[in-house]
CSV table of C-alpha atoms in Angstrom, one decimal:
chain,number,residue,atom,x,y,z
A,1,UNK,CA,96.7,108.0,120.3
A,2,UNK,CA,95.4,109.0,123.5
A,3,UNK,CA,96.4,112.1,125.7
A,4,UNK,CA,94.5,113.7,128.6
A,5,UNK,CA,91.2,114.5,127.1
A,6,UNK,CA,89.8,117.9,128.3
A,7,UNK,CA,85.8,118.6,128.1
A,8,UNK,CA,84.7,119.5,124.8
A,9,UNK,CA,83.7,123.1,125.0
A,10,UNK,CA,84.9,124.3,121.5
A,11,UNK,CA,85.1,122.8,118.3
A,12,UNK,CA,87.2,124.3,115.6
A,13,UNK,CA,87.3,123.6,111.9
A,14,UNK,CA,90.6,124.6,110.6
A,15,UNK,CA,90.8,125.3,106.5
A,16,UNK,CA,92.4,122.1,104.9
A,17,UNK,CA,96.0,122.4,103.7
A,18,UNK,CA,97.0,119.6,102.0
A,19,UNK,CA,97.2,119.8,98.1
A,20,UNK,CA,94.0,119.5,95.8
A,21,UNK,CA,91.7,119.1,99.3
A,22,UNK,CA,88.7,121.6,98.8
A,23,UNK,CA,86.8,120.0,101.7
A,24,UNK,CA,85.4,121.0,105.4
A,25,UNK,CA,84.5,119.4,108.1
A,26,UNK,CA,81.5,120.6,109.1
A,27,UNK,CA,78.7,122.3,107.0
A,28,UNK,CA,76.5,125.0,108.8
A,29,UNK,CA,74.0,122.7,109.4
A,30,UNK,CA,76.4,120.7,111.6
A,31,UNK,CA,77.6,123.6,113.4
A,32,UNK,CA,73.8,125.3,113.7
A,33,UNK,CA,73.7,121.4,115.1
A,34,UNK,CA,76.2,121.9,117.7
A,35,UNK,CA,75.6,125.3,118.7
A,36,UNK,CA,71.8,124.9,119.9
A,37,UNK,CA,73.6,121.5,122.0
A,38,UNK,CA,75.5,125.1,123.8
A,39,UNK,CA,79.3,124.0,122.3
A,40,UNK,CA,81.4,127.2,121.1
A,41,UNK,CA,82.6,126.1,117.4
A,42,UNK,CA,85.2,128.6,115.8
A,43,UNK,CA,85.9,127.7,112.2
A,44,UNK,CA,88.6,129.4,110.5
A,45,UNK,CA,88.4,132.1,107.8
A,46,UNK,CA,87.8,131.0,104.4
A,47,UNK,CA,87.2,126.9,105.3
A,48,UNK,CA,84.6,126.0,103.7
A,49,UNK,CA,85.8,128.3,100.3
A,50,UNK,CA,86.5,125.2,98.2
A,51,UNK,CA,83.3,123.3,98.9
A,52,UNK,CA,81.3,126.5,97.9
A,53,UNK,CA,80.4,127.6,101.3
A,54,UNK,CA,80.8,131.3,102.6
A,55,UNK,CA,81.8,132.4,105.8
A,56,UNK,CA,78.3,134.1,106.1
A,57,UNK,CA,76.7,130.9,106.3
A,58,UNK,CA,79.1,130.2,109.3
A,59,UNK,CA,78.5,132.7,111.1
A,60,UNK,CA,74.7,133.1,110.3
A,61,UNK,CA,74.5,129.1,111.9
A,62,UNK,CA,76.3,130.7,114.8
A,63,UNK,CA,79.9,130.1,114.5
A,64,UNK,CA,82.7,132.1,115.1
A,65,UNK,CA,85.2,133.4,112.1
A,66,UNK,CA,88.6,133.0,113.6
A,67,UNK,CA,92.5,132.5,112.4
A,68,UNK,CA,94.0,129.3,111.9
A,69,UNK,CA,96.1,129.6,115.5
A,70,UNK,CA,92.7,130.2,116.9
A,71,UNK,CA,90.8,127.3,115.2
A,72,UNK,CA,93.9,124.7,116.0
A,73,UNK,CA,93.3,126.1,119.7
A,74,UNK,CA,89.9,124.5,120.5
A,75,UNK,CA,89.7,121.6,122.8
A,76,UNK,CA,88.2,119.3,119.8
A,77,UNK,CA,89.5,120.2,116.2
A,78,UNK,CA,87.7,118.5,113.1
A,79,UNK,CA,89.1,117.8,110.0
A,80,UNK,CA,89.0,115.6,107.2
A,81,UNK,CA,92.7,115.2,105.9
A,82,UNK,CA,95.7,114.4,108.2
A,83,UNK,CA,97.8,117.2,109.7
A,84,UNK,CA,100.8,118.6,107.6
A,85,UNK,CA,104.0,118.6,108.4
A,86,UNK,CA,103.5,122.9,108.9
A,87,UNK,CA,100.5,121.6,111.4
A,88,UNK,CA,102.5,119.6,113.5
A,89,UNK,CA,102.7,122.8,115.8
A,90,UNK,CA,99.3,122.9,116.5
A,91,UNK,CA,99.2,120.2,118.1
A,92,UNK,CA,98.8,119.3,121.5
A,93,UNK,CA,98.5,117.1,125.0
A,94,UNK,CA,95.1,119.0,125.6
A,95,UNK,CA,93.7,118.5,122.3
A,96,UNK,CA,91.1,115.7,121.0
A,97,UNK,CA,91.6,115.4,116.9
A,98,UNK,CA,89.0,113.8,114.9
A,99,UNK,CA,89.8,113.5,111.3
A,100,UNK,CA,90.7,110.7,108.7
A,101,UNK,CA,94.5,110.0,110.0
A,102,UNK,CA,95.6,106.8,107.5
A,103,UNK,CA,98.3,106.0,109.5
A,104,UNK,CA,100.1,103.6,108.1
A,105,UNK,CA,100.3,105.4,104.9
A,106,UNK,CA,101.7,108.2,107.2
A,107,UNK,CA,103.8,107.1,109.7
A,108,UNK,CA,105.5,110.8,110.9
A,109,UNK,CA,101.8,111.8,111.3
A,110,UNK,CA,101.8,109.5,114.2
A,111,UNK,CA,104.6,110.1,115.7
A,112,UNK,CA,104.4,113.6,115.7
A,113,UNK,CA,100.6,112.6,117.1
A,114,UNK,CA,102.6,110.7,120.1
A,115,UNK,CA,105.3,113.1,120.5
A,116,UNK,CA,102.7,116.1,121.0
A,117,UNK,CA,100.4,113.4,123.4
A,118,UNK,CA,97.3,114.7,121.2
A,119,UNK,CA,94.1,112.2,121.8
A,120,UNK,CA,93.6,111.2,117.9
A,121,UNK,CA,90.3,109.4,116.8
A,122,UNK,CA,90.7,108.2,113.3
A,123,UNK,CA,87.2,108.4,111.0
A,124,UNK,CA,88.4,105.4,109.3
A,125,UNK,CA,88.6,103.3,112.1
A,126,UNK,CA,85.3,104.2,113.9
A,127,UNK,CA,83.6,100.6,114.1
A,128,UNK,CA,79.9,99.7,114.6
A,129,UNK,CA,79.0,96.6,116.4
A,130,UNK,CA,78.7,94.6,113.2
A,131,UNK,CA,82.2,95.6,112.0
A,132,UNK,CA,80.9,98.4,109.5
A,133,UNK,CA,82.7,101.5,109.1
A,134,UNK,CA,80.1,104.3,109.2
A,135,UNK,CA,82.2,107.2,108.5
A,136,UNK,CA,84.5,105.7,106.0
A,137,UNK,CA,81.6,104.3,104.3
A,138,UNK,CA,80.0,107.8,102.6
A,139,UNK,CA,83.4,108.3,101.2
A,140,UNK,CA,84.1,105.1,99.9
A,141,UNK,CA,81.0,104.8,98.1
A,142,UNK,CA,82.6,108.1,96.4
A,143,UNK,CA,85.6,106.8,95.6
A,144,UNK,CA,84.8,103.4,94.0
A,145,UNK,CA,81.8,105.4,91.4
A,146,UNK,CA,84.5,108.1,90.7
A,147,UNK,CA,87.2,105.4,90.1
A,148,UNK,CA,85.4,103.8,87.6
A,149,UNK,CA,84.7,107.4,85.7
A,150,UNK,CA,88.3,108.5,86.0
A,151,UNK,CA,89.8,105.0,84.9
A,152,UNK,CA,87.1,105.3,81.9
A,153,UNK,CA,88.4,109.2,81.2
A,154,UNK,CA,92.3,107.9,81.5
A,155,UNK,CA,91.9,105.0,79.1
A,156,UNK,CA,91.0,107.6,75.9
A,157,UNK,CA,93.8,108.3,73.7
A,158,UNK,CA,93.9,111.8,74.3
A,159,UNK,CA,94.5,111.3,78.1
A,160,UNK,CA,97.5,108.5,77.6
A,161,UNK,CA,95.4,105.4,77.3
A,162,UNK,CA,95.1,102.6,74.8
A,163,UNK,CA,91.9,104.3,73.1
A,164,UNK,CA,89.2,101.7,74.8
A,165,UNK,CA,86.1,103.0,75.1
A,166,UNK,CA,84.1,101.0,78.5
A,167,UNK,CA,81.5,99.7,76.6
A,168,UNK,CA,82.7,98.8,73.4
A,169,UNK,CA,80.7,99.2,70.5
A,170,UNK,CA,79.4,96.5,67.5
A,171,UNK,CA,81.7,94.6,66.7
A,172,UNK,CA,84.6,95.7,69.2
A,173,UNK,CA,84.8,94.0,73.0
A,174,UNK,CA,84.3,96.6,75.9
A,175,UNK,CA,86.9,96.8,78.0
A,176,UNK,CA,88.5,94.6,80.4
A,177,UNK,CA,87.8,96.1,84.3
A,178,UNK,CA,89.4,94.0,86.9
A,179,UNK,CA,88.2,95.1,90.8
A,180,UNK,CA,90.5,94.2,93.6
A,181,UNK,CA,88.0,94.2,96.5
A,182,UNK,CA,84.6,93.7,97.3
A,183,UNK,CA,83.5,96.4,99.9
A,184,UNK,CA,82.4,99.6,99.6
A,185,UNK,CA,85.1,101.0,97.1
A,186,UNK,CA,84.9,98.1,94.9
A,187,UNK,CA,81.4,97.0,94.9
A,188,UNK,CA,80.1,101.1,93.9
A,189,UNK,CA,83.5,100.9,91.0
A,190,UNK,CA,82.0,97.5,89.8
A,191,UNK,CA,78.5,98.5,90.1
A,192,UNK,CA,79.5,102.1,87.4
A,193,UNK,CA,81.7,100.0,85.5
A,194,UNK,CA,79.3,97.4,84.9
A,195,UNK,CA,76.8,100.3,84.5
A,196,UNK,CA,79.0,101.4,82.0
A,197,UNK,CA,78.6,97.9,79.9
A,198,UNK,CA,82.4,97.2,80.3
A,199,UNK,CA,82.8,93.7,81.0
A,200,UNK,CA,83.6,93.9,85.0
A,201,UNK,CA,86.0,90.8,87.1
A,202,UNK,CA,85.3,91.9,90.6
A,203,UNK,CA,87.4,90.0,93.0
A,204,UNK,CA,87.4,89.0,96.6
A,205,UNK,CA,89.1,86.8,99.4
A,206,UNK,CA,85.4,86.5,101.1
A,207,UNK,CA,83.0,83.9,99.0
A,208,UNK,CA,79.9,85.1,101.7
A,209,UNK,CA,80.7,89.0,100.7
A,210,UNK,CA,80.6,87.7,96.8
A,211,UNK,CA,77.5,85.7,98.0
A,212,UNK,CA,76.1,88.5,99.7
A,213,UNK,CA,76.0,90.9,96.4
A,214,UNK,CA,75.0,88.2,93.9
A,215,UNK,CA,71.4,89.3,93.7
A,216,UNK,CA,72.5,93.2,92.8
A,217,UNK,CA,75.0,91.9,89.9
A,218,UNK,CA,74.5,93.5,86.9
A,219,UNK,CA,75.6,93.5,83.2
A,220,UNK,CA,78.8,92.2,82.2
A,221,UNK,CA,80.1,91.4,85.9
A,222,UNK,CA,81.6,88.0,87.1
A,223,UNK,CA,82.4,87.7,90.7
A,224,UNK,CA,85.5,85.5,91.5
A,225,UNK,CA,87.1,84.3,94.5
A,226,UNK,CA,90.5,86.3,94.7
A,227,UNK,CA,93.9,84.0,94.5
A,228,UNK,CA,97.5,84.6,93.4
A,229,UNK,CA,97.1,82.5,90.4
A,230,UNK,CA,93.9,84.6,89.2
A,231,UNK,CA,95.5,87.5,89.4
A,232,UNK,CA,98.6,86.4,87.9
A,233,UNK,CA,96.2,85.2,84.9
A,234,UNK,CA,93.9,88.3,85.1
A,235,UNK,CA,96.2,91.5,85.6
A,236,UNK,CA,98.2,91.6,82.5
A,237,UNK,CA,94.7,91.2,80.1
A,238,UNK,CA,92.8,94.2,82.1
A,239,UNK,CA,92.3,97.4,80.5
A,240,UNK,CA,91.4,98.9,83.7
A,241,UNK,CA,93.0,97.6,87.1
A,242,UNK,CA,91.0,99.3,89.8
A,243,UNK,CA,92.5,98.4,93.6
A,244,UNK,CA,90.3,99.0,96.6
A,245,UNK,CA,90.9,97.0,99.3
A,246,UNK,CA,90.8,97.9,103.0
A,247,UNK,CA,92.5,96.4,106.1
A,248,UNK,CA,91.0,99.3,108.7
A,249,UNK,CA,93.9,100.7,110.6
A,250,UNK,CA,96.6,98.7,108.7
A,251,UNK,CA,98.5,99.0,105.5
A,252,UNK,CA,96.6,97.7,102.5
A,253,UNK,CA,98.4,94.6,101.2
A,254,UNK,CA,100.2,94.6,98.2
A,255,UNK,CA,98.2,92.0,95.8
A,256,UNK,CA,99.9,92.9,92.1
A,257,UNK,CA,103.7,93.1,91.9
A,258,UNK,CA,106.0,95.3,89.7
A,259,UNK,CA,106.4,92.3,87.4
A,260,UNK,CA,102.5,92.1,87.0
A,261,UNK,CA,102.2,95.7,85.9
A,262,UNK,CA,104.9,95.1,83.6
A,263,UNK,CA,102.9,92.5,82.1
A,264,UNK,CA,100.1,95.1,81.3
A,265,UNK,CA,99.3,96.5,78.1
A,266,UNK,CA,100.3,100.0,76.9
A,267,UNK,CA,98.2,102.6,77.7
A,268,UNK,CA,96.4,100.5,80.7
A,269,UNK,CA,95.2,102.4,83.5
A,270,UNK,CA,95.2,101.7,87.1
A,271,UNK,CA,93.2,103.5,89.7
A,272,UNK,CA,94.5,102.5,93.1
A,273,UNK,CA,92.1,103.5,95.8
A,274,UNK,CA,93.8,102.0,98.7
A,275,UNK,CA,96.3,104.8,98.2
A,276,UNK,CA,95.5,106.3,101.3
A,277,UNK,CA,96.7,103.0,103.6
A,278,UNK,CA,99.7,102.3,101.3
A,279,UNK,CA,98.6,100.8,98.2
A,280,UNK,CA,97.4,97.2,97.1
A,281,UNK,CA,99.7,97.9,93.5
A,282,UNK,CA,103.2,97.8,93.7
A,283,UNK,CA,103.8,100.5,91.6
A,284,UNK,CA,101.5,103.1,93.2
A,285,UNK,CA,102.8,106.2,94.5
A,286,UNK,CA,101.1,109.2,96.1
A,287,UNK,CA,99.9,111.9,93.6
């Protein structure tokens, strides 16, 4: 999305909105960082509140305490979640926002980004050279180890699941953990799962990324080359169905239908990662 960029000479760090988001964009450090460079950053009352930071560590790193109008109003805002429908206001042609944006998961975010002619930069779709995703990459890594927790928490009885514990015990399988993905989010879910002794099917469309993490595989983890057929043999025998695959800056592709889910067992969990562009499971929604 690109507007008429103004020069940067304030930041501000609005307080996140959306539901269940408790983090900032910036610790002190970063803004001690970009005060001694000579940039003004005004970070809004309260921001940092669900990631345990006080405003006295703002302003002792040299920021400014300031309303939400006033934090919206710098030339760059910083964020890490997508604007809400109530932000939509606050933004503007004169504006540069850098945040995660997932846009094809959100498609009014963009048009309002379009309508308002604010320059956007997506986190998720900063690229090095090589193709890596350097910002994306911290919080996938995140994602795919607490995917693997979370899907092991869901599948107790006392949560809804079928009573499986990860590991099994003597005389009992572990449970089943089928990975949709290789990168970042799927290799770190593998990696706990495995970790976990469940018995761990990651899958992936690239044989060189399955190539390239063969010497790290651990425990009870089989790599497979990703096909309709596999899944269509693999999905409705997994205890845990954990979906994490990325097409930056497009909608994740739906790899197991409705029918497929169907096919599950009671009490199965899925943990569906690529939530944020979409979903790769049919049957994912938003939560």
């Amino acid at each position: 999305m690109a507007g008429s960029i103004a020069p940067i000479a304030s930041i501000g760090v609005p307080r996140e909105i959306k539901p269940d988001e408790q983090r900032v964009a910036l610790t002190p450090d970063a803004v001690r960082e970009l005060v001694s460079h000579g940039l003004s950053v005004r970070v809004e009352h309260r921001a940092g509140a669900g990631a345990g930071i006080e405003d006295a560590a703002y302003v002792a790193a040299g920021a400014e305490l300031v309303s939400r109008e006033e934090a919206w109003g710098a030339h760059l805002v910083v964020k890490v979640k997508e604007p809400q429908t109530e932000e939509f206001p606050f933004l503007r042609a004169d504006q540069v926002l850098f945040t995660y944006l997932h846009l094809a998961a959100y498609p009014a975010v963009g048009e309002a980004l379009i309508e308002a002619g604010t320059t956007a930069i997506a986190y998720e779709t900063v690229q090095l050279s090589d193709g890596s995703l350097p910002l994306l990459a911290p919080m996938s890594e995140i994602a795919g180890r607490l995917a693997a927790q979370v899907g092991a928490h869901l599948l107790e009885k006392p949560h809804g699941g079928r009573g499986v514990l990860m590991g099994g015990c003597t005389g009992v399988r572990p449970a089943r953990v089928v990975v949709l993905g290789a990168g970042s989010v799927g290799w770190n879910a593998a990696r706990v799962a495995a970790a976990m002794d469940a018995e761990v099917l990651l899958l992936d469309l690239s044989p060189e990324r399955l190539r390239q993490l063969e010497p790290a595989r651990q425990g009870r983890m089989v790599s497979l080359v990703s096909s309709v057929g596999r899944l269509e043999r693999l999905i409705p025998s997994a205890d845990l169905v954990i979906g994490a695959v990325l097409r930056p800056g497009d909608r994740a592709p739906t790899l197991v239908s409705e029918d497929l889910v169907k096919q599950m067992q009671p009490g199965s969990v899925i943990v569906d990662v690529a939530i944020d562009q979409g979903g790769c499971i049919a049957t994912s929604r938003e939560t």
